[in-house]
Amino acid sequence: MEEIYAKFVSQKISKTRWRPVPPGSLQTADTFAAGSWDNEENYVSLWSIGDFGNLDSDGGFEGDHQLLCDIRHHGDVMDLQFFDQERIVAASSTGCVTVFLHHPNNQTLSVSQQWTAAHYHTGPGSPSCGSAPCTGVVCNNPEIVTVGEDGRINLFRADHKEAVRTIVWEVHFHPSNPDHLFTCSEDGSLWHWDASTDVPEKSSLFNQGGRNSTFLSHSISNQASVHQSLISSWLSTDPAKDRIEITSLLPSRTLSVNSLDVLGPCLVCGTDSEAIYVTKQLFS
């Protein structure tokens, strides 16, 4: 069994990512990035490893991972991805997305690009522009896609100061029946996510066209110490609740569905197709 080498860094580490090797290269990974969280000051750092098992001139292992450089990061590092050989993209709990550039000549990191309000909360009960954590990022040069707790998916380009596109406009739990979730999006979709125990047969919301439903399986590790009655159906391990039914509520795709609201059996949504859709029989 291979030995595992540990280095104590005095920080809680939230993310680690290997730097990709150049296409066609036969070399193995030798550099990785790390991000921290839940510290008074958080950092994005770059580390190098050597050949495990060989002693250096000081009697230490050459394979010990050594810090190349680091830079302070505002907020917790929620995700971390290499954009290319020199650039690292970090997602922050503050809603900010930052591209860091590695300078190998003097082993430093600097901010190459930053979108400070990539994700934010708006609407009743929220500040005019309250930050929302950016929870995930994926890169495919020159594009960067981020997702956050505000329900938005953002498409960025490294050479653009603003998002190229923003998708998933609003997300609402039913106020008295949180087993039911409703989402609307820029792509014209209006979806009902049903995680209740009993999934009844129901027709399309506006009784036009056919019913369009998809089932998703979900599971989570068992929490035996918590009484099932206190667990949200979205987190339940009960096999009877192991499917989510997703129903498209509009008869056909339209222009962007910008807003929705739900109260009791009633739902209303507004679209860029200059139409307002209303139903009073949401669960019939």
PDB file of C-alpha atoms in Angstrom:
ATOM      1  CA  MET A   1       0.000   0.000   0.000  1.00  0.00           C
ATOM      2  CA  GLU A   2       1.293   3.461  -0.905  1.00  0.00           C
ATOM      3  CA  GLU A   3       2.288   5.726   1.972  1.00  0.00           C
ATOM      4  CA  ILE A   4       0.271   8.889   2.596  1.00  0.00           C
ATOM      5  CA  TYR A   5       2.132  12.069   3.487  1.00  0.00           C
ATOM      6  CA  ALA A   6       0.487  14.682   5.695  1.00  0.00           C
ATOM      7  CA  LYS A   7       1.318  18.340   6.204  1.00  0.00           C
ATOM      8  CA  PHE A   8      -0.483  20.424   8.813  1.00  0.00           C
ATOM      9  CA  VAL A   9      -1.411  23.826   7.406  1.00  0.00           C
ATOM     10  CA  SER A  10      -3.272  25.447  10.338  1.00  0.00           C
ATOM     11  CA  GLN A  11      -6.366  26.009   8.195  1.00  0.00           C
ATOM     12  CA  LYS A  12      -9.559  24.131   7.453  1.00  0.00           C
ATOM     13  CA  ILE A  13      -9.346  23.038   3.812  1.00  0.00           C
ATOM     14  CA  SER A  14     -12.598  23.045   1.845  1.00  0.00           C
ATOM     15  CA  LYS A  15     -11.358  22.241  -1.682  1.00  0.00           C
ATOM     16  CA  THR A  16      -8.319  20.634  -3.340  1.00  0.00           C
ATOM     17  CA  ARG A  17      -7.731  20.404  -7.095  1.00  0.00           C
ATOM     18  CA  TRP A  18      -4.860  18.995  -9.184  1.00  0.00           C
ATOM     19  CA  ARG A  19      -3.531  21.267 -11.891  1.00  0.00           C
ATOM     20  CA  PRO A  20      -4.232  19.537 -15.224  1.00  0.00           C
ATOM     21  CA  VAL A  21      -1.222  18.313 -17.165  1.00  0.00           C
ATOM     22  CA  PRO A  22      -0.704  19.686 -20.712  1.00  0.00           C
ATOM     23  CA  PRO A  23      -2.535  17.740 -23.449  1.00  0.00           C
ATOM     24  CA  GLY A  24      -0.391  14.896 -24.773  1.00  0.00           C
ATOM     25  CA  SER A  25       2.032  15.151 -21.871  1.00  0.00           C
ATOM     26  CA  LEU A  26       3.297  11.968 -20.215  1.00  0.00           C
ATOM     27  CA  GLN A  27       4.131  13.673 -16.934  1.00  0.00           C
ATOM     28  CA  THR A  28       2.111  13.002 -13.800  1.00  0.00           C
ATOM     29  CA  ALA A  29       0.339  15.622 -11.733  1.00  0.00           C
ATOM     30  CA  ASP A  30       2.789  17.521  -9.532  1.00  0.00           C
ATOM     31  CA  THR A  31       0.931  20.721  -8.572  1.00  0.00           C
ATOM     32  CA  PHE A  32      -2.383  21.249  -6.811  1.00  0.00           C
ATOM     33  CA  ALA A  33      -4.468  24.124  -5.506  1.00  0.00           C
ATOM     34  CA  ALA A  34      -6.243  24.310  -2.151  1.00  0.00           C
ATOM     35  CA  GLY A  35      -8.907  26.600  -0.708  1.00  0.00           C
ATOM     36  CA  SER A  36      -9.831  27.154   2.925  1.00  0.00           C
ATOM     37  CA  TRP A  37     -12.999  27.926   4.834  1.00  0.00           C
ATOM     38  CA  ASP A  38     -14.301  28.781   8.319  1.00  0.00           C
ATOM     39  CA  ASN A  39     -11.111  30.631   9.245  1.00  0.00           C
ATOM     40  CA  GLU A  40     -10.575  34.233  10.321  1.00  0.00           C
ATOM     41  CA  GLU A  41      -8.714  34.682   7.040  1.00  0.00           C
ATOM     42  CA  ASN A  42      -9.161  32.290   4.136  1.00  0.00           C
ATOM     43  CA  TYR A  43      -6.656  31.615   1.353  1.00  0.00           C
ATOM     44  CA  VAL A  44      -6.284  30.065  -2.063  1.00  0.00           C
ATOM     45  CA  SER A  45      -2.898  28.355  -2.221  1.00  0.00           C
ATOM     46  CA  LEU A  46      -0.758  26.509  -4.753  1.00  0.00           C
ATOM     47  CA  TRP A  47       1.354  23.507  -3.752  1.00  0.00           C
ATOM     48  CA  SER A  48       4.042  21.383  -5.396  1.00  0.00           C
ATOM     49  CA  ILE A  49       5.084  17.789  -4.806  1.00  0.00           C
ATOM     50  CA  GLY A  50       8.210  15.881  -5.809  1.00  0.00           C
ATOM     51  CA  ASP A  51       9.126  12.202  -5.952  1.00  0.00           C
ATOM     52  CA  PHE A  52       7.803  10.402  -2.894  1.00  0.00           C
ATOM     53  CA  GLY A  53      10.305   8.342  -0.969  1.00  0.00           C
ATOM     54  CA  ASN A  54      13.527  10.148  -1.954  1.00  0.00           C
ATOM     55  CA  LEU A  55      15.475  12.073   0.659  1.00  0.00           C
ATOM     56  CA  ASP A  56      16.580  15.631  -0.025  1.00  0.00           C
ATOM     57  CA  SER A  57      19.803  17.244   1.257  1.00  0.00           C
ATOM     58  CA  ASP A  58      18.118  18.199   4.545  1.00  0.00           C
ATOM     59  CA  GLY A  59      16.993  14.678   5.264  1.00  0.00           C
ATOM     60  CA  GLY A  60      13.336  15.351   4.465  1.00  0.00           C
ATOM     61  CA  PHE A  61      11.231  13.657   1.868  1.00  0.00           C
ATOM     62  CA  GLU A  62      11.285  15.311  -1.538  1.00  0.00           C
ATOM     63  CA  GLY A  63       7.700  14.169  -1.892  1.00  0.00           C
ATOM     64  CA  ASP A  64       6.527  16.442   0.907  1.00  0.00           C
ATOM     65  CA  HIS A  65       4.096  18.931  -0.592  1.00  0.00           C
ATOM     66  CA  GLN A  66       5.569  22.402  -0.450  1.00  0.00           C
ATOM     67  CA  LEU A  67       3.688  25.705  -0.528  1.00  0.00           C
ATOM     68  CA  LEU A  68       4.511  27.651  -3.689  1.00  0.00           C
ATOM     69  CA  CYS A  69       2.331  30.699  -3.050  1.00  0.00           C
ATOM     70  CA  ASP A  70      -0.995  31.800  -1.615  1.00  0.00           C
ATOM     71  CA  ILE A  71      -3.365  34.745  -1.699  1.00  0.00           C
ATOM     72  CA  ARG A  72      -6.080  35.925   0.660  1.00  0.00           C
ATOM     73  CA  HIS A  73      -9.635  35.016  -0.339  1.00  0.00           C
ATOM     74  CA  HIS A  74     -12.653  36.976   0.900  1.00  0.00           C
ATOM     75  CA  GLY A  75     -15.188  34.514   2.318  1.00  0.00           C
ATOM     76  CA  ASP A  76     -15.169  30.719   2.381  1.00  0.00           C
ATOM     77  CA  VAL A  77     -13.888  28.906  -0.696  1.00  0.00           C
ATOM     78  CA  MET A  78     -17.008  27.013  -1.828  1.00  0.00           C
ATOM     79  CA  ASP A  79     -15.498  25.585  -5.006  1.00  0.00           C
ATOM     80  CA  LEU A  80     -12.205  25.686  -6.872  1.00  0.00           C
ATOM     81  CA  GLN A  81     -11.338  24.792 -10.464  1.00  0.00           C
ATOM     82  CA  PHE A  82      -8.354  25.249 -12.763  1.00  0.00           C
ATOM     83  CA  PHE A  83      -9.292  27.361 -15.786  1.00  0.00           C
ATOM     84  CA  ASP A  84      -6.010  26.535 -17.525  1.00  0.00           C
ATOM     85  CA  GLN A  85      -2.364  25.948 -16.554  1.00  0.00           C
ATOM     86  CA  GLU A  86      -1.973  29.415 -15.015  1.00  0.00           C
ATOM     87  CA  ARG A  87      -5.444  30.441 -13.845  1.00  0.00           C
ATOM     88  CA  ILE A  88      -7.620  29.186 -10.967  1.00  0.00           C
ATOM     89  CA  VAL A  89     -11.313  30.049 -10.490  1.00  0.00           C
ATOM     90  CA  ALA A  90     -12.636  30.302  -6.930  1.00  0.00           C
ATOM     91  CA  ALA A  91     -16.277  30.463  -5.800  1.00  0.00           C
ATOM     92  CA  SER A  92     -16.942  32.380  -2.590  1.00  0.00           C
ATOM     93  CA  SER A  93     -19.580  32.243   0.135  1.00  0.00           C
ATOM     94  CA  THR A  94     -19.961  36.000  -0.459  1.00  0.00           C
ATOM     95  CA  GLY A  95     -21.316  35.370  -3.969  1.00  0.00           C
ATOM     96  CA  CYS A  96     -18.095  36.515  -5.617  1.00  0.00           C
ATOM     97  CA  VAL A  97     -16.288  34.596  -8.368  1.00  0.00           C
ATOM     98  CA  THR A  98     -12.559  35.275  -8.766  1.00  0.00           C
ATOM     99  CA  VAL A  99      -9.984  34.212 -11.342  1.00  0.00           C
ATOM    100  CA  PHE A 100      -6.476  34.029  -9.848  1.00  0.00           C
ATOM    101  CA  LEU A 101      -3.383  34.122 -12.061  1.00  0.00           C
ATOM    102  CA  HIS A 102      -0.232  32.202 -11.118  1.00  0.00           C
ATOM    103  CA  HIS A 103       3.097  33.914 -11.878  1.00  0.00           C
ATOM    104  CA  PRO A 104       5.685  31.089 -11.953  1.00  0.00           C
ATOM    105  CA  ASN A 105       8.676  33.449 -12.297  1.00  0.00           C
ATOM    106  CA  ASN A 106       8.265  34.867  -8.795  1.00  0.00           C
ATOM    107  CA  GLN A 107       5.763  32.307  -7.415  1.00  0.00           C
ATOM    108  CA  THR A 108       2.879  34.672  -6.644  1.00  0.00           C
ATOM    109  CA  LEU A 109      -0.870  34.708  -7.209  1.00  0.00           C
ATOM    110  CA  SER A 110      -2.806  37.791  -8.303  1.00  0.00           C
ATOM    111  CA  VAL A 111      -6.416  38.609  -9.158  1.00  0.00           C
ATOM    112  CA  SER A 112      -6.889  38.380 -12.913  1.00  0.00           C
ATOM    113  CA  GLN A 113     -10.676  38.836 -13.088  1.00  0.00           C
ATOM    114  CA  GLN A 114     -13.457  39.144 -10.544  1.00  0.00           C
ATOM    115  CA  TRP A 115     -17.256  39.245 -10.551  1.00  0.00           C
ATOM    116  CA  THR A 116     -18.077  40.599  -7.094  1.00  0.00           C
ATOM    117  CA  ALA A 117     -21.867  40.128  -7.221  1.00  0.00           C
ATOM    118  CA  ALA A 118     -22.181  37.014  -9.343  1.00  0.00           C
ATOM    119  CA  HIS A 119     -24.840  35.649  -6.984  1.00  0.00           C
ATOM    120  CA  TYR A 120     -27.209  37.659  -4.801  1.00  0.00           C
ATOM    121  CA  HIS A 121     -30.631  37.567  -3.148  1.00  0.00           C
ATOM    122  CA  THR A 122     -33.372  40.032  -4.025  1.00  0.00           C
ATOM    123  CA  GLY A 123     -37.045  40.357  -3.224  1.00  0.00           C
ATOM    124  CA  PRO A 124     -39.246  40.529  -0.086  1.00  0.00           C
ATOM    125  CA  GLY A 125     -37.407  39.735   3.098  1.00  0.00           C
ATOM    126  CA  SER A 126     -34.016  40.219   1.477  1.00  0.00           C
ATOM    127  CA  PRO A 127     -31.728  43.235   1.407  1.00  0.00           C
ATOM    128  CA  SER A 128     -31.782  45.235  -1.809  1.00  0.00           C
ATOM    129  CA  CYS A 129     -28.768  43.225  -2.923  1.00  0.00           C
ATOM    130  CA  GLY A 130     -27.869  40.630  -0.309  1.00  0.00           C
ATOM    131  CA  SER A 131     -25.046  38.296  -1.242  1.00  0.00           C
ATOM    132  CA  ALA A 132     -25.810  34.627  -1.924  1.00  0.00           C
ATOM    133  CA  PRO A 133     -23.079  31.952  -1.736  1.00  0.00           C
ATOM    134  CA  CYS A 134     -21.706  30.711  -5.029  1.00  0.00           C
ATOM    135  CA  THR A 135     -21.777  26.966  -4.460  1.00  0.00           C
ATOM    136  CA  GLY A 136     -20.220  25.549  -7.613  1.00  0.00           C
ATOM    137  CA  VAL A 137     -18.128  26.395 -10.653  1.00  0.00           C
ATOM    138  CA  VAL A 138     -17.112  24.525 -13.802  1.00  0.00           C
ATOM    139  CA  CYS A 139     -14.669  25.712 -16.469  1.00  0.00           C
ATOM    140  CA  ASN A 140     -14.284  25.071 -20.180  1.00  0.00           C
ATOM    141  CA  ASN A 141     -11.916  27.723 -21.547  1.00  0.00           C
ATOM    142  CA  PRO A 142     -12.971  30.427 -22.352  1.00  0.00           C
ATOM    143  CA  GLU A 143     -16.251  29.856 -20.487  1.00  0.00           C
ATOM    144  CA  ILE A 144     -16.992  29.665 -16.761  1.00  0.00           C
ATOM    145  CA  VAL A 145     -20.346  28.476 -15.401  1.00  0.00           C
ATOM    146  CA  THR A 146     -21.356  29.129 -11.790  1.00  0.00           C
ATOM    147  CA  VAL A 147     -24.343  28.159  -9.647  1.00  0.00           C
ATOM    148  CA  GLY A 148     -25.432  29.718  -6.373  1.00  0.00           C
ATOM    149  CA  GLU A 149     -27.945  29.646  -3.550  1.00  0.00           C
ATOM    150  CA  ASP A 150     -29.898  32.400  -5.319  1.00  0.00           C
ATOM    151  CA  GLY A 151     -31.081  29.804  -7.838  1.00  0.00           C
ATOM    152  CA  ARG A 152     -29.129  31.344 -10.704  1.00  0.00           C
ATOM    153  CA  ILE A 153     -26.803  29.715 -13.209  1.00  0.00           C
ATOM    154  CA  ASN A 154     -24.337  32.225 -14.662  1.00  0.00           C
ATOM    155  CA  LEU A 155     -22.269  31.916 -17.814  1.00  0.00           C
ATOM    156  CA  PHE A 156     -19.112  34.042 -17.785  1.00  0.00           C
ATOM    157  CA  ARG A 157     -16.257  34.548 -20.193  1.00  0.00           C
ATOM    158  CA  ALA A 158     -12.812  35.366 -18.885  1.00  0.00           C
ATOM    159  CA  ASP A 159     -12.566  38.492 -21.065  1.00  0.00           C
ATOM    160  CA  HIS A 160     -16.047  39.853 -20.182  1.00  0.00           C
ATOM    161  CA  LYS A 161     -16.813  42.078 -17.202  1.00  0.00           C
ATOM    162  CA  GLU A 162     -20.462  40.965 -16.995  1.00  0.00           C
ATOM    163  CA  ALA A 163     -22.237  37.631 -17.206  1.00  0.00           C
ATOM    164  CA  VAL A 164     -22.848  36.519 -20.774  1.00  0.00           C
ATOM    165  CA  ARG A 165     -26.074  34.802 -19.708  1.00  0.00           C
ATOM    166  CA  THR A 166     -28.053  34.141 -16.531  1.00  0.00           C
ATOM    167  CA  ILE A 167     -30.567  31.177 -16.221  1.00  0.00           C
ATOM    168  CA  VAL A 168     -33.235  29.415 -13.062  1.00  0.00           C
ATOM    169  CA  TRP A 169     -35.042  33.055 -12.330  1.00  0.00           C
ATOM    170  CA  GLU A 170     -37.012  32.216  -9.220  1.00  0.00           C
ATOM    171  CA  VAL A 171     -37.394  29.281  -6.834  1.00  0.00           C
ATOM    172  CA  HIS A 172     -40.350  29.001  -4.428  1.00  0.00           C
ATOM    173  CA  PHE A 173     -41.337  26.399  -1.879  1.00  0.00           C
ATOM    174  CA  HIS A 174     -45.086  26.091  -1.390  1.00  0.00           C
ATOM    175  CA  PRO A 175     -45.710  28.204   1.758  1.00  0.00           C
ATOM    176  CA  SER A 176     -47.877  25.583   3.527  1.00  0.00           C
ATOM    177  CA  ASN A 177     -46.654  22.397   1.818  1.00  0.00           C
ATOM    178  CA  PRO A 178     -42.851  22.488   1.457  1.00  0.00           C
ATOM    179  CA  ASP A 179     -42.837  19.033  -0.184  1.00  0.00           C
ATOM    180  CA  HIS A 180     -43.651  20.987  -3.339  1.00  0.00           C
ATOM    181  CA  LEU A 181     -41.127  23.276  -5.044  1.00  0.00           C
ATOM    182  CA  PHE A 182     -41.707  25.541  -8.057  1.00  0.00           C
ATOM    183  CA  THR A 183     -39.095  27.017 -10.397  1.00  0.00           C
ATOM    184  CA  CYS A 184     -39.173  29.270 -13.443  1.00  0.00           C
ATOM    185  CA  SER A 185     -36.369  29.978 -15.875  1.00  0.00           C
ATOM    186  CA  GLU A 186     -35.131  32.132 -18.705  1.00  0.00           C
ATOM    187  CA  ASP A 187     -35.460  29.153 -21.061  1.00  0.00           C
ATOM    188  CA  GLY A 188     -39.253  29.310 -20.748  1.00  0.00           C
ATOM    189  CA  SER A 189     -39.686  26.442 -18.303  1.00  0.00           C
ATOM    190  CA  LEU A 190     -42.020  26.399 -15.306  1.00  0.00           C
ATOM    191  CA  TRP A 191     -41.507  23.255 -13.208  1.00  0.00           C
ATOM    192  CA  HIS A 192     -43.261  21.662 -10.256  1.00  0.00           C
ATOM    193  CA  TRP A 193     -40.932  19.504  -8.114  1.00  0.00           C
ATOM    194  CA  ASP A 194     -43.035  17.060  -6.057  1.00  0.00           C
ATOM    195  CA  ALA A 195     -41.279  15.218  -3.211  1.00  0.00           C
ATOM    196  CA  SER A 196     -44.436  14.240  -1.315  1.00  0.00           C
ATOM    197  CA  THR A 197     -45.090  10.620  -0.289  1.00  0.00           C
ATOM    198  CA  ASP A 198     -48.133  10.213  -2.500  1.00  0.00           C
ATOM    199  CA  VAL A 199     -47.574  11.324  -6.081  1.00  0.00           C
ATOM    200  CA  PRO A 200     -51.068  11.517  -7.634  1.00  0.00           C
ATOM    201  CA  GLU A 201     -51.744  11.445 -11.332  1.00  0.00           C
ATOM    202  CA  LYS A 202     -52.431  14.972 -12.504  1.00  0.00           C
ATOM    203  CA  SER A 203     -52.911  16.707 -15.792  1.00  0.00           C
ATOM    204  CA  SER A 204     -50.933  19.587 -17.209  1.00  0.00           C
ATOM    205  CA  LEU A 205     -51.408  22.752 -15.179  1.00  0.00           C
ATOM    206  CA  PHE A 206     -53.322  24.673 -17.804  1.00  0.00           C
ATOM    207  CA  ASN A 207     -55.055  21.608 -19.311  1.00  0.00           C
ATOM    208  CA  GLN A 208     -53.381  22.109 -22.669  1.00  0.00           C
ATOM    209  CA  GLY A 209     -51.114  19.532 -24.231  1.00  0.00           C
ATOM    210  CA  GLY A 210     -50.000  16.450 -22.385  1.00  0.00           C
ATOM    211  CA  ARG A 211     -48.514  15.831 -18.996  1.00  0.00           C
ATOM    212  CA  ASN A 212     -44.732  15.979 -19.079  1.00  0.00           C
ATOM    213  CA  SER A 213     -43.134  14.463 -16.000  1.00  0.00           C
ATOM    214  CA  THR A 214     -39.739  13.140 -15.017  1.00  0.00           C
ATOM    215  CA  PHE A 215     -38.719  11.135 -11.957  1.00  0.00           C
ATOM    216  CA  LEU A 216     -35.477  11.764 -10.100  1.00  0.00           C
ATOM    217  CA  SER A 217     -34.119   9.406  -7.463  1.00  0.00           C
ATOM    218  CA  HIS A 218     -32.556  11.000  -4.409  1.00  0.00           C
ATOM    219  CA  SER A 219     -30.885   9.582  -1.351  1.00  0.00           C
ATOM    220  CA  ILE A 220     -28.841  10.728   1.625  1.00  0.00           C
ATOM    221  CA  SER A 221     -26.922   8.921   4.342  1.00  0.00           C
ATOM    222  CA  ASN A 222     -29.143   7.640   7.163  1.00  0.00           C
ATOM    223  CA  GLN A 223     -29.554   9.823  10.230  1.00  0.00           C
ATOM    224  CA  ALA A 224     -31.030   7.308  12.630  1.00  0.00           C
ATOM    225  CA  SER A 225     -30.858   9.654  15.605  1.00  0.00           C
ATOM    226  CA  VAL A 226     -33.311  12.104  14.019  1.00  0.00           C
ATOM    227  CA  HIS A 227     -36.984  11.206  14.079  1.00  0.00           C
ATOM    228  CA  GLN A 228     -38.357  10.792  10.563  1.00  0.00           C
ATOM    229  CA  SER A 229     -41.288  13.087  11.269  1.00  0.00           C
ATOM    230  CA  LEU A 230     -38.883  15.982  11.787  1.00  0.00           C
ATOM    231  CA  ILE A 231     -37.001  15.454   8.518  1.00  0.00           C
ATOM    232  CA  SER A 232     -37.943  17.347   5.385  1.00  0.00           C
ATOM    233  CA  SER A 233     -39.057  15.082   2.552  1.00  0.00           C
ATOM    234  CA  TRP A 234     -36.165  16.505   0.544  1.00  0.00           C
ATOM    235  CA  LEU A 235     -33.763  14.894   3.052  1.00  0.00           C
ATOM    236  CA  SER A 236     -35.729  11.789   3.983  1.00  0.00           C
ATOM    237  CA  THR A 237     -34.241   8.290   3.696  1.00  0.00           C
ATOM    238  CA  ASP A 238     -37.652   6.628   3.644  1.00  0.00           C
ATOM    239  CA  PRO A 239     -37.749   4.387   0.508  1.00  0.00           C
ATOM    240  CA  ALA A 240     -41.318   5.565  -0.067  1.00  0.00           C
ATOM    241  CA  LYS A 241     -39.926   9.077  -0.561  1.00  0.00           C
ATOM    242  CA  ASP A 242     -37.103   8.039  -2.839  1.00  0.00           C
ATOM    243  CA  ARG A 243     -38.488   9.651  -5.973  1.00  0.00           C
ATOM    244  CA  ILE A 244     -39.112  13.245  -6.997  1.00  0.00           C
ATOM    245  CA  GLU A 245     -41.641  13.906  -9.719  1.00  0.00           C
ATOM    246  CA  ILE A 246     -40.836  16.889 -11.936  1.00  0.00           C
ATOM    247  CA  THR A 247     -43.770  18.206 -13.967  1.00  0.00           C
ATOM    248  CA  SER A 248     -43.601  20.849 -16.674  1.00  0.00           C
ATOM    249  CA  LEU A 249     -46.510  23.159 -15.918  1.00  0.00           C
ATOM    250  CA  LEU A 250     -46.695  25.093 -19.173  1.00  0.00           C
ATOM    251  CA  PRO A 251     -48.206  23.414 -22.250  1.00  0.00           C
ATOM    252  CA  SER A 252     -45.217  24.369 -24.392  1.00  0.00           C
ATOM    253  CA  ARG A 253     -41.960  26.280 -24.099  1.00  0.00           C
ATOM    254  CA  THR A 254     -42.402  30.027 -24.245  1.00  0.00           C
ATOM    255  CA  LEU A 255     -40.088  32.987 -23.868  1.00  0.00           C
ATOM    256  CA  SER A 256     -38.462  33.638 -20.501  1.00  0.00           C
ATOM    257  CA  VAL A 257     -40.678  32.946 -17.467  1.00  0.00           C
ATOM    258  CA  ASN A 258     -39.504  35.793 -15.243  1.00  0.00           C
ATOM    259  CA  SER A 259     -41.491  35.412 -12.039  1.00  0.00           C
ATOM    260  CA  LEU A 260     -43.905  33.153 -10.199  1.00  0.00           C
ATOM    261  CA  ASP A 261     -45.803  33.066  -6.941  1.00  0.00           C
ATOM    262  CA  VAL A 262     -47.818  30.337  -5.276  1.00  0.00           C
ATOM    263  CA  LEU A 263     -50.399  30.479  -2.479  1.00  0.00           C
ATOM    264  CA  GLY A 264     -52.674  27.598  -1.569  1.00  0.00           C
ATOM    265  CA  PRO A 265     -53.931  26.019  -4.817  1.00  0.00           C
ATOM    266  CA  CYS A 266     -53.198  29.170  -6.818  1.00  0.00           C
ATOM    267  CA  LEU A 267     -50.174  29.929  -9.001  1.00  0.00           C
ATOM    268  CA  VAL A 268     -49.388  32.949 -11.150  1.00  0.00           C
ATOM    269  CA  CYS A 269     -46.426  33.544 -13.455  1.00  0.00           C
ATOM    270  CA  GLY A 270     -45.362  36.250 -15.888  1.00  0.00           C
ATOM    271  CA  THR A 271     -43.417  35.795 -19.120  1.00  0.00           C
ATOM    272  CA  ASP A 272     -41.590  37.709 -21.829  1.00  0.00           C
ATOM    273  CA  SER A 273     -44.206  36.432 -24.296  1.00  0.00           C
ATOM    274  CA  GLU A 274     -46.468  39.190 -22.938  1.00  0.00           C
ATOM    275  CA  ALA A 275     -48.722  36.676 -21.175  1.00  0.00           C
ATOM    276  CA  ILE A 276     -49.647  36.065 -17.532  1.00  0.00           C
ATOM    277  CA  TYR A 277     -50.626  32.492 -16.631  1.00  0.00           C
ATOM    278  CA  VAL A 278     -52.890  31.789 -13.643  1.00  0.00           C
ATOM    279  CA  THR A 279     -54.344  28.611 -12.150  1.00  0.00           C
ATOM    280  CA  LYS A 280     -56.548  28.046  -9.095  1.00  0.00           C
ATOM    281  CA  GLN A 281     -56.342  24.241  -9.286  1.00  0.00           C
ATOM    282  CA  LEU A 282     -52.675  23.569  -8.698  1.00  0.00           C
ATOM    283  CA  PHE A 283     -53.083  20.143  -7.079  1.00  0.00           C
ATOM    284  CA  SER A 284     -56.135  18.856  -8.936  1.00  0.00           C
TER     285      SER A 284
END
